[in-house]
Amino acid sequence: MFELKNKQKALSLTSPLVMGIINVTPDSFSDGGRFSQFEKACQQADKLIKEGAKLIDVGGESTRPGADEVSLQEELARVIPLIEYVQNKHQDIWISIDTSKPEVMEQAIMAGADMINDVRALQMPNALEVAARLQVPVCLMHMQGEPKNMQASPKYQDVIQDVKAFFEARGQACLKAGIKRENILIDPGFGFGKSLGHNFELLGRLSEFHVLGFPLLIGLSRKSMFGHLLDRDVSERLSASLAGNLLAAQAGAHILRVHDVLETQDVLSVLNESQQFKFVNN
Ligand code: 8Y4
């Protein structure tokens, strides 16, 4: 059984947990300025926590395909005030910092974040060293290419074997740098340099990642794999996301990164209530 530990907090991964997503990025319509952006993010955090999120993933850089890169100063100005707010108001909640920049990792942890979520799996210069020094849990996500080009023509020999080999290599690099084994989580990175077929093969064969011995974090919420399968806009992908998250939880995923916390918690309650009658896990 996996457990995440940090100074004051422990998080049991015996049954799947929900991580609520908070993007602190300007919305494309009305920019009411820095304070309005901060206030909206605080309200969103309060809501997701009330709905049952045990972790909050705070991100200040858009990793959507084709998105612009964000400066260090801008990223810090977006995420640090929110981290301070959540850590002060919700002391039992885990704060994850979604970043690839070592300076943001360090400042975020200093401001009260508990773990690092890096879609580049600590491959930016100095990221591995800084994460090792901070001694906090890190989620290593798989991505083929970079956000600006990753969906151009994703290619794998065998998507399961290739992604597993990536985790073996990055896991080794983390251990060698001084990151503790119990502080490593892995994530196959749905939508990050994967075709529709690759994404659904990863979902259908998720349980094959357990052999690596790391807890699994999964991000399926509202992703374009559902949009493409069903021809649905991002606002119409809730049912598909819930189905995907149920399949992931049933395959043994430990943390589900989602926008729709209340609905995902309902799904997990149904799963948990029926799981208690199982004598063997199959
Ligand atoms: C609508 C809204 C449609 C957002 C797509 C999206 C993951 C992640 C992202 C993930 C981990 C996203 C930061 C992409 N996805 N981190 N981050 N795993 N660990 N797209 O799957 O949510 S951003």
Short mmCIF file of C-alpha atoms and ligand atoms in Angstrom, two decimals:
data_model
loop_
_atom_site.label_atom_id
_atom_site.label_comp_id
_atom_site.label_asym_id
_atom_site.label_seq_id
_atom_site.Cartn_x
_atom_site.Cartn_y
_atom_site.Cartn_z
CA MET A 1 0.00 0.00 0.00
CA PHE A 2 1.37 3.40 -0.98
CA GLU A 3 1.46 6.46 1.24
CA LEU A 4 2.72 9.97 0.49
CA LYS A 5 4.47 11.78 3.32
CA ASN A 6 5.51 15.35 3.83
CA LYS A 7 6.49 17.34 6.95
CA GLN A 8 3.10 17.54 8.72
CA LYS A 9 0.93 15.50 6.38
CA ALA A 10 0.38 11.91 5.29
CA LEU A 11 -1.85 10.80 2.45
CA SER A 12 -2.98 7.18 2.21
CA LEU A 13 -3.29 5.90 -1.36
CA THR A 14 -5.26 2.79 -0.35
CA SER A 15 -8.31 3.99 -2.27
CA PRO A 16 -8.20 6.44 -5.18
CA LEU A 17 -8.01 10.16 -4.35
CA VAL A 18 -9.14 13.16 -6.35
CA MET A 19 -6.75 16.00 -7.26
CA GLY A 20 -8.62 19.17 -8.28
CA ILE A 21 -7.20 21.28 -11.10
CA ILE A 22 -6.64 25.01 -10.67
CA ASN A 23 -5.22 26.88 -13.62
CA VAL A 24 -4.09 30.38 -12.74
CA THR A 25 -3.99 31.62 -16.31
CA PRO A 26 -5.75 34.67 -17.73
CA ASP A 27 -9.05 33.73 -19.36
CA SER A 28 -9.30 34.75 -22.97
CA PHE A 29 -12.38 36.98 -22.61
CA SER A 30 -12.20 39.41 -19.70
CA ASP A 31 -8.92 40.09 -17.96
CA GLY A 32 -9.90 41.83 -14.77
CA GLY A 33 -6.25 42.00 -13.75
CA ARG A 34 -4.07 40.23 -11.22
CA PHE A 35 -6.36 40.53 -8.21
CA SER A 36 -9.44 39.26 -10.05
CA GLN A 37 -7.41 36.32 -11.34
CA PHE A 38 -6.23 35.57 -7.78
CA GLU A 39 -9.74 35.89 -6.29
CA LYS A 40 -11.25 33.55 -8.88
CA ALA A 41 -8.53 30.98 -8.23
CA CYS A 42 -9.15 31.13 -4.46
CA GLN A 43 -12.89 30.61 -4.95
CA GLN A 44 -12.21 27.70 -7.27
CA ALA A 45 -9.86 26.12 -4.71
CA ASP A 46 -12.44 26.50 -1.92
CA LYS A 47 -15.08 24.87 -4.15
CA LEU A 48 -12.94 21.90 -5.23
CA ILE A 49 -11.86 21.22 -1.64
CA LYS A 50 -15.48 21.40 -0.40
CA GLU A 51 -16.37 18.87 -3.13
CA GLY A 52 -13.83 16.38 -1.81
CA ALA A 53 -10.47 17.04 -3.44
CA LYS A 54 -7.67 15.92 -1.11
CA LEU A 55 -5.07 17.49 -3.41
CA ILE A 56 -5.06 20.66 -5.48
CA ASP A 57 -2.86 21.00 -8.57
CA VAL A 58 -1.85 24.63 -9.07
CA GLY A 59 -0.56 25.56 -12.51
CA GLY A 60 0.46 28.92 -13.96
CA GLU A 61 1.71 27.82 -17.36
CA SER A 62 -0.61 26.48 -20.04
CA THR A 63 0.56 23.14 -21.44
CA ARG A 64 -2.22 23.00 -24.01
CA PRO A 65 -0.96 22.16 -27.51
CA GLY A 66 0.41 25.32 -29.11
CA ALA A 67 0.21 27.48 -25.97
CA ASP A 68 2.69 30.32 -25.44
CA GLU A 69 5.49 29.90 -22.92
CA VAL A 70 5.28 31.98 -19.74
CA SER A 71 8.14 33.92 -18.10
CA LEU A 72 9.45 32.93 -14.68
CA GLN A 73 8.24 36.17 -13.07
CA GLU A 74 4.76 35.78 -14.55
CA GLU A 75 4.46 32.14 -13.49
CA LEU A 76 5.53 32.97 -9.91
CA ALA A 77 3.13 35.93 -9.70
CA ARG A 78 0.28 33.61 -10.71
CA VAL A 79 0.91 30.62 -8.44
CA ILE A 80 2.61 31.82 -5.22
CA PRO A 81 -0.30 33.89 -3.81
CA LEU A 82 -2.72 30.99 -4.37
CA ILE A 83 -0.38 28.48 -2.71
CA GLU A 84 -0.10 30.79 0.32
CA TYR A 85 -3.89 31.13 0.44
CA VAL A 86 -4.62 27.38 0.25
CA GLN A 87 -1.87 26.37 2.65
CA ASN A 88 -3.15 28.91 5.19
CA LYS A 89 -6.88 28.14 4.86
CA HIS A 90 -6.86 24.36 4.18
CA GLN A 91 -4.00 22.87 6.18
CA ASP A 92 -4.92 19.21 5.57
CA ILE A 93 -5.01 19.58 1.77
CA TRP A 94 -2.03 18.64 -0.37
CA ILE A 95 -0.85 21.35 -2.75
CA SER A 96 0.80 20.18 -5.95
CA ILE A 97 2.77 22.67 -8.06
CA ASP A 98 2.36 22.04 -11.78
CA THR A 99 5.59 23.36 -13.27
CA SER A 100 8.73 22.40 -15.17
CA LYS A 101 10.82 25.33 -13.92
CA PRO A 102 13.20 24.57 -11.02
CA GLU A 103 12.89 28.14 -9.67
CA VAL A 104 9.09 27.78 -9.49
CA MET A 105 9.42 24.34 -7.82
CA GLU A 106 11.64 25.83 -5.13
CA GLN A 107 9.59 28.99 -4.48
CA ALA A 108 6.34 27.01 -4.48
CA ILE A 109 7.59 24.49 -1.94
CA MET A 110 8.92 27.36 0.21
CA ALA A 111 5.47 29.00 0.02
CA GLY A 112 3.76 25.81 1.25
CA ALA A 113 3.30 23.43 -1.69
CA ASP A 114 3.69 19.74 -0.81
CA MET A 115 4.59 18.04 -4.10
CA ILE A 116 5.79 18.69 -7.65
CA ASN A 117 3.83 17.76 -10.78
CA ASP A 118 6.13 18.06 -13.80
CA VAL A 119 4.85 17.23 -17.29
CA ARG A 120 8.53 17.24 -18.37
CA ALA A 121 9.49 14.67 -15.71
CA LEU A 122 12.34 16.80 -14.28
CA GLN A 123 14.17 16.98 -17.62
CA MET A 124 14.67 20.77 -17.72
CA PRO A 125 18.17 21.94 -16.73
CA ASN A 126 18.64 21.76 -12.94
CA ALA A 127 15.11 20.43 -12.24
CA LEU A 128 16.32 17.02 -11.06
CA GLU A 129 18.85 18.54 -8.66
CA VAL A 130 16.38 21.06 -7.20
CA ALA A 131 13.64 18.42 -6.75
CA ALA A 132 16.14 16.11 -5.03
CA ARG A 133 17.21 18.87 -2.65
CA LEU A 134 13.58 19.73 -1.80
CA GLN A 135 12.83 16.10 -0.78
CA VAL A 136 9.12 16.19 -1.68
CA PRO A 137 7.01 13.78 -3.77
CA VAL A 138 7.32 14.27 -7.53
CA CYS A 139 5.00 13.14 -10.32
CA LEU A 140 6.93 12.14 -13.45
CA MET A 141 4.67 12.49 -16.49
CA HIS A 142 5.44 11.01 -19.89
CA MET A 143 5.34 13.32 -22.90
CA GLN A 144 6.63 12.72 -26.41
CA GLY A 145 7.93 16.01 -27.86
CA GLU A 146 7.03 19.46 -26.51
CA PRO A 147 3.55 21.05 -26.18
CA LYS A 148 4.02 23.11 -29.37
CA ASN A 149 4.70 20.06 -31.57
CA MET A 150 3.68 16.98 -29.58
CA GLN A 151 0.47 16.19 -31.47
CA ALA A 152 2.05 16.54 -34.94
CA SER A 153 2.78 12.84 -35.52
CA PRO A 154 3.14 10.77 -32.35
CA LYS A 155 5.01 7.53 -33.03
CA TYR A 156 5.77 4.52 -30.84
CA GLN A 157 7.17 1.08 -31.42
CA ASP A 158 4.83 -0.14 -28.65
CA VAL A 159 3.22 2.63 -26.63
CA ILE A 160 3.02 0.60 -23.39
CA GLN A 161 6.61 -0.67 -23.60
CA ASP A 162 7.97 2.74 -24.66
CA VAL A 163 6.23 4.63 -21.84
CA LYS A 164 7.27 1.98 -19.30
CA ALA A 165 10.89 2.22 -20.49
CA PHE A 166 10.71 6.01 -20.07
CA PHE A 167 9.60 5.58 -16.42
CA GLU A 168 12.34 3.04 -15.75
CA ALA A 169 14.96 5.48 -17.09
CA ARG A 170 13.55 8.57 -15.33
CA GLY A 171 13.00 6.59 -12.12
CA GLN A 172 16.67 5.54 -12.18
CA ALA A 173 17.78 9.13 -12.87
CA CYS A 174 15.68 10.35 -9.90
CA LEU A 175 17.07 7.71 -7.54
CA LYS A 176 20.61 8.48 -8.67
CA ALA A 177 20.01 12.20 -8.01
CA GLY A 178 18.90 11.41 -4.46
CA ILE A 179 15.10 11.40 -4.76
CA LYS A 180 13.65 8.73 -2.48
CA ARG A 181 11.80 5.83 -4.11
CA GLU A 182 8.71 6.51 -1.95
CA ASN A 183 8.60 10.09 -3.31
CA ILE A 184 8.13 9.07 -6.96
CA LEU A 185 4.76 8.90 -8.75
CA ILE A 186 4.26 8.15 -12.45
CA ASP A 187 1.70 9.34 -15.03
CA PRO A 188 1.40 8.10 -18.65
CA GLY A 189 0.45 11.62 -19.79
CA PHE A 190 -2.82 11.22 -21.69
CA GLY A 191 -2.86 13.54 -24.70
CA PHE A 192 0.82 14.46 -24.49
CA GLY A 193 2.24 13.26 -27.80
CA LYS A 194 -0.26 10.43 -28.30
CA SER A 195 -2.74 9.54 -31.03
CA LEU A 196 -6.33 8.54 -30.20
CA GLY A 197 -5.26 4.90 -30.48
CA HIS A 198 -2.25 5.40 -28.20
CA ASN A 199 -4.40 7.11 -25.55
CA PHE A 200 -7.03 4.36 -25.50
CA GLU A 201 -4.41 1.60 -25.49
CA LEU A 202 -2.82 3.26 -22.43
CA LEU A 203 -6.23 3.46 -20.74
CA GLY A 204 -7.14 -0.14 -21.56
CA ARG A 205 -3.77 -1.47 -20.37
CA LEU A 206 -3.18 0.86 -17.39
CA SER A 207 -2.79 -1.99 -14.90
CA GLU A 208 0.44 -3.03 -16.69
CA PHE A 209 2.19 -0.02 -15.10
CA HIS A 210 1.86 -1.44 -11.57
CA VAL A 211 4.87 -3.71 -12.13
CA LEU A 212 7.07 -0.59 -11.95
CA GLY A 213 6.20 -0.24 -8.26
CA PHE A 214 5.24 3.45 -8.24
CA PRO A 215 1.82 4.97 -7.48
CA LEU A 216 -0.09 6.07 -10.58
CA LEU A 217 -1.49 9.56 -11.14
CA ILE A 218 -3.91 9.89 -14.07
CA GLY A 219 -5.10 12.95 -15.97
CA LEU A 220 -8.04 12.27 -18.28
CA SER A 221 -10.37 15.14 -17.41
CA ARG A 222 -12.06 16.74 -20.47
CA LYS A 223 -9.20 15.69 -22.73
CA SER A 224 -9.38 15.73 -26.50
CA MET A 225 -9.21 11.91 -26.72
CA PHE A 226 -12.89 12.08 -25.68
CA GLY A 227 -13.56 15.03 -27.93
CA HIS A 228 -12.20 13.16 -30.93
CA LEU A 229 -13.90 9.86 -30.06
CA LEU A 230 -17.31 11.47 -29.57
CA ASP A 231 -17.04 14.70 -31.58
CA ARG A 232 -17.66 16.78 -28.46
CA ASP A 233 -16.41 20.22 -27.42
CA VAL A 234 -14.53 20.54 -24.15
CA SER A 235 -17.71 21.56 -22.27
CA GLU A 236 -19.47 18.33 -23.35
CA ARG A 237 -16.94 15.74 -22.16
CA LEU A 238 -18.06 15.14 -18.56
CA SER A 239 -19.66 11.69 -18.99
CA ALA A 240 -16.72 10.43 -21.01
CA SER A 241 -14.26 11.79 -18.44
CA LEU A 242 -16.16 10.08 -15.63
CA ALA A 243 -16.18 6.78 -17.52
CA GLY A 244 -12.45 7.10 -18.18
CA ASN A 245 -11.72 7.93 -14.56
CA LEU A 246 -13.81 4.97 -13.36
CA LEU A 247 -11.83 2.65 -15.64
CA ALA A 248 -8.58 4.14 -14.36
CA ALA A 249 -9.64 3.78 -10.72
CA GLN A 250 -10.74 0.20 -11.33
CA ALA A 251 -7.35 -0.50 -12.90
CA GLY A 252 -5.73 0.68 -9.68
CA ALA A 253 -4.92 4.35 -10.34
CA HIS A 254 -4.08 6.13 -7.07
CA ILE A 255 -4.75 9.81 -7.85
CA LEU A 256 -7.19 11.21 -10.43
CA ARG A 257 -6.44 14.75 -11.66
CA VAL A 258 -9.81 16.28 -12.59
CA HIS A 259 -11.76 19.50 -13.16
CA ASP A 260 -15.07 17.99 -12.00
CA VAL A 261 -14.39 16.96 -8.43
CA LEU A 262 -17.96 16.44 -7.14
CA GLU A 263 -18.96 14.18 -10.04
CA THR A 264 -15.73 12.18 -9.86
CA GLN A 265 -16.19 11.68 -6.09
CA ASP A 266 -19.70 10.30 -6.75
CA VAL A 267 -18.24 7.79 -9.20
CA LEU A 268 -15.55 6.78 -6.70
CA SER A 269 -18.14 6.32 -3.95
CA VAL A 270 -20.00 3.82 -6.12
CA LEU A 271 -16.75 2.00 -6.92
CA ASN A 272 -15.56 1.97 -3.29
CA GLU A 273 -18.90 0.75 -1.97
CA SER A 274 -18.89 -2.24 -4.34
CA GLN A 275 -15.17 -3.00 -3.95
CA GLN A 276 -15.63 -3.91 -0.28
CA PHE A 277 -17.35 -7.14 -1.37
CA LYS A 278 -14.39 -8.33 -3.40
CA PHE A 279 -12.21 -10.95 -1.79
CA VAL A 280 -9.57 -10.94 -4.46
CA ASN A 281 -8.42 -8.10 -6.68
CA ASN A 282 -8.94 -9.04 -10.30
C1 8Y4 B 1 -9.54 20.72 -21.25
C2 8Y4 B 1 -8.84 21.24 -20.21
C3 8Y4 B 1 -8.95 19.84 -22.10
C4 8Y4 B 1 -7.52 20.87 -20.02
C5 8Y4 B 1 -7.65 19.48 -21.92
C6 8Y4 B 1 -6.93 19.98 -20.86
C7 8Y4 B 1 -1.80 16.47 -17.06
C8 8Y4 B 1 -1.02 17.25 -16.22
C9 8Y4 B 1 -2.02 18.52 -17.67
C10 8Y4 B 1 -1.81 15.05 -16.88
C11 8Y4 B 1 -0.31 15.40 -15.04
C12 8Y4 B 1 -4.93 19.38 -19.60
C13 8Y4 B 1 -0.50 19.68 -15.99
C14 8Y4 B 1 -3.49 19.32 -19.86
N1 8Y4 B 1 -2.43 17.28 -17.96
N2 8Y4 B 1 -0.28 16.73 -15.21
N3 8Y4 B 1 -1.15 18.52 -16.61
N4 8Y4 B 1 -1.05 14.58 -15.86
N5 8Y4 B 1 0.40 14.83 -14.06
N6 8Y4 B 1 -5.62 19.62 -20.74
O1 8Y4 B 1 -2.45 14.28 -17.60
O2 8Y4 B 1 -5.42 19.26 -18.51
S1 8Y4 B 1 -2.48 19.97 -18.53
#
